[in-house]
XYZ file of C-alpha atoms in Angstrom:
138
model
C -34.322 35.639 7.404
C -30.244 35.417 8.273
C -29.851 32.595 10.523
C -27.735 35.335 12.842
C -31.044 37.437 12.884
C -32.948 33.918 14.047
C -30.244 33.823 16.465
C -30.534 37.331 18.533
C -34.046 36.806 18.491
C -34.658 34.158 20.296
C -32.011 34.407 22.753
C -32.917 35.047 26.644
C -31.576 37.531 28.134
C -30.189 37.375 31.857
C -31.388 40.473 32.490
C -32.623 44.443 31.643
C -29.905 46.583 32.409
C -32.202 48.226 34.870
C -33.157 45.066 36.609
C -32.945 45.654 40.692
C -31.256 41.899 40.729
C -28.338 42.699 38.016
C -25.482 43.079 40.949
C -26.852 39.546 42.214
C -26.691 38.331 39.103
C -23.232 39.562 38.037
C -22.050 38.255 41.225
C -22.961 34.791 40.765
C -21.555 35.115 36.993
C -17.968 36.244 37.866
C -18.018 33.112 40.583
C -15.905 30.303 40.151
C -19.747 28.396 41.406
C -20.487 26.089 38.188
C -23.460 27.740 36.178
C -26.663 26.478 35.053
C -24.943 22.872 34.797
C -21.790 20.699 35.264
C -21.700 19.829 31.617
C -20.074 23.532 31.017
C -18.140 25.517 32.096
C -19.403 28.321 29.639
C -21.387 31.364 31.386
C -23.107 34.196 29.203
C -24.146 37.282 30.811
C -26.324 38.537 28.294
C -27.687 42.460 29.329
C -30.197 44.255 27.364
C -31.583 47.463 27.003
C -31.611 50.631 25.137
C -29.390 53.891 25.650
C -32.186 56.119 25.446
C -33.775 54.856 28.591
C -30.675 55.727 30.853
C -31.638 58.928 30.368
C -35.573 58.723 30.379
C -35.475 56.520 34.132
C -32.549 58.328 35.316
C -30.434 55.661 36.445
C -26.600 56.256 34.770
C -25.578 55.347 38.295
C -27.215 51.864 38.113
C -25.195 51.350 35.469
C -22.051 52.677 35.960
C -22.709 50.749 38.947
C -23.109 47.754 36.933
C -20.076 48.160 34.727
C -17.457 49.125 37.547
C -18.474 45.567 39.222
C -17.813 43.520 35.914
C -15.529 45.301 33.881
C -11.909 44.376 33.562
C -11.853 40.612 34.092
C -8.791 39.060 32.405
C -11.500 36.107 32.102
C -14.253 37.618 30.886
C -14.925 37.814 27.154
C -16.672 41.550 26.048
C -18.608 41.017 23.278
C -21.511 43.079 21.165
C -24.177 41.312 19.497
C -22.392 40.995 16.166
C -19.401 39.515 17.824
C -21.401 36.637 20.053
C -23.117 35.791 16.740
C -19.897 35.108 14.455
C -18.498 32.820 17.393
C -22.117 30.661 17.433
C -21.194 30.587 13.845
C -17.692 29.657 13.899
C -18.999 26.889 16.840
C -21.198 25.365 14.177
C -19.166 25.262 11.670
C -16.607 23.227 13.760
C -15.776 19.742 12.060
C -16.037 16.555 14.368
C -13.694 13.341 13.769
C -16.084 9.783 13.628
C -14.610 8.715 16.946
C -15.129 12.075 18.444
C -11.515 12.761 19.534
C -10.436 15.359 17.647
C -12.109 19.399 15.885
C -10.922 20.525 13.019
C -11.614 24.374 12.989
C -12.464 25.753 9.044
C -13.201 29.087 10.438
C -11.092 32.805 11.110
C -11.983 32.137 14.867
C -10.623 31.110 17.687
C -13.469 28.519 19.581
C -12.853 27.108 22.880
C -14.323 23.788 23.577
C -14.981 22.457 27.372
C -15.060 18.850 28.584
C -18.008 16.908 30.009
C -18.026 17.446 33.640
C -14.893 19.285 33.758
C -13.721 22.643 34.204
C -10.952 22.114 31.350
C -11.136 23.453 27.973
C -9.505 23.772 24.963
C -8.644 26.257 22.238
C -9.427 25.211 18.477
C -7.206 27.845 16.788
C -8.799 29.135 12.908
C -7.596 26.405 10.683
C -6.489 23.990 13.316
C -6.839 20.691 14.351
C -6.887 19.844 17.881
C -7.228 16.846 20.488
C -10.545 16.792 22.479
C -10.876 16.713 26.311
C -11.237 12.939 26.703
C -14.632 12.503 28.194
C -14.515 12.074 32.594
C -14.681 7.948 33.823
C -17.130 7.733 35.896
């Protein structure tokens, strides 16, 4: 099996599309709150469902509900499936320096990289090299 079939399998969802708590939960996911951890900055909202059932539970208005509240963030990445999966790849493909202070990036993809316990990050442009957020003294 393709590791990017592996990949969309096993990945939890937030949430059905016709969940009564998605508003909640795209609330706290366009916060500035930290999410899930301090080590990250990095939030997936992750929605599935099929098209077919819009129809069958009549609930277009949950949705369009739904999409007026999240769409057009200037900070918000829109992704499909096929998309997420060739960034997870381009992430593990990312090449490490010994002393951990530097990425090179082999890949067609921009990756952005975040700091432990900071809210910085970094963008590791396709073919690039770039300087790592040095890790927080504490």
């Amino acid at each position: 099996m393709h590791t990017h079939l592996v990949l969309l399998m096993t990945m939890n969802p937030t949430c059905h599309h016709d969940d009564e708590r998605i508003m909640d939960l795209a609330e706290e996911f366009l916060s500035n709150d930290f999410y899930f951890s301090m080590y990250s900055p990095a939030k997936l909202f992750y929605v599935w469902g099929h098209s077919y059932e819009f129809d069958q539970n009549n609930n277009w208005n949950h949705m369009e509900k739904f999409l007026d509240k999240i769409c057009k963030k200037e900070d918000v990445w829109y992704a499909t499936n096929g998309e997420i999966q060739r960034y997870v790849d381009a992430y593990r493909r990312l090449i490490f320096s010994v002393d951990s202070t530097k990425v090179y990036n082999p890949t067609c993809i921009s990756v952005w990289i975040g700091g432990i316990f900071t809210e910085k990050t970094i963008e590791v442009k396709p073919g690039e090299t770039a300087d790592l957020i040095p890790p927080v003294d504490m």
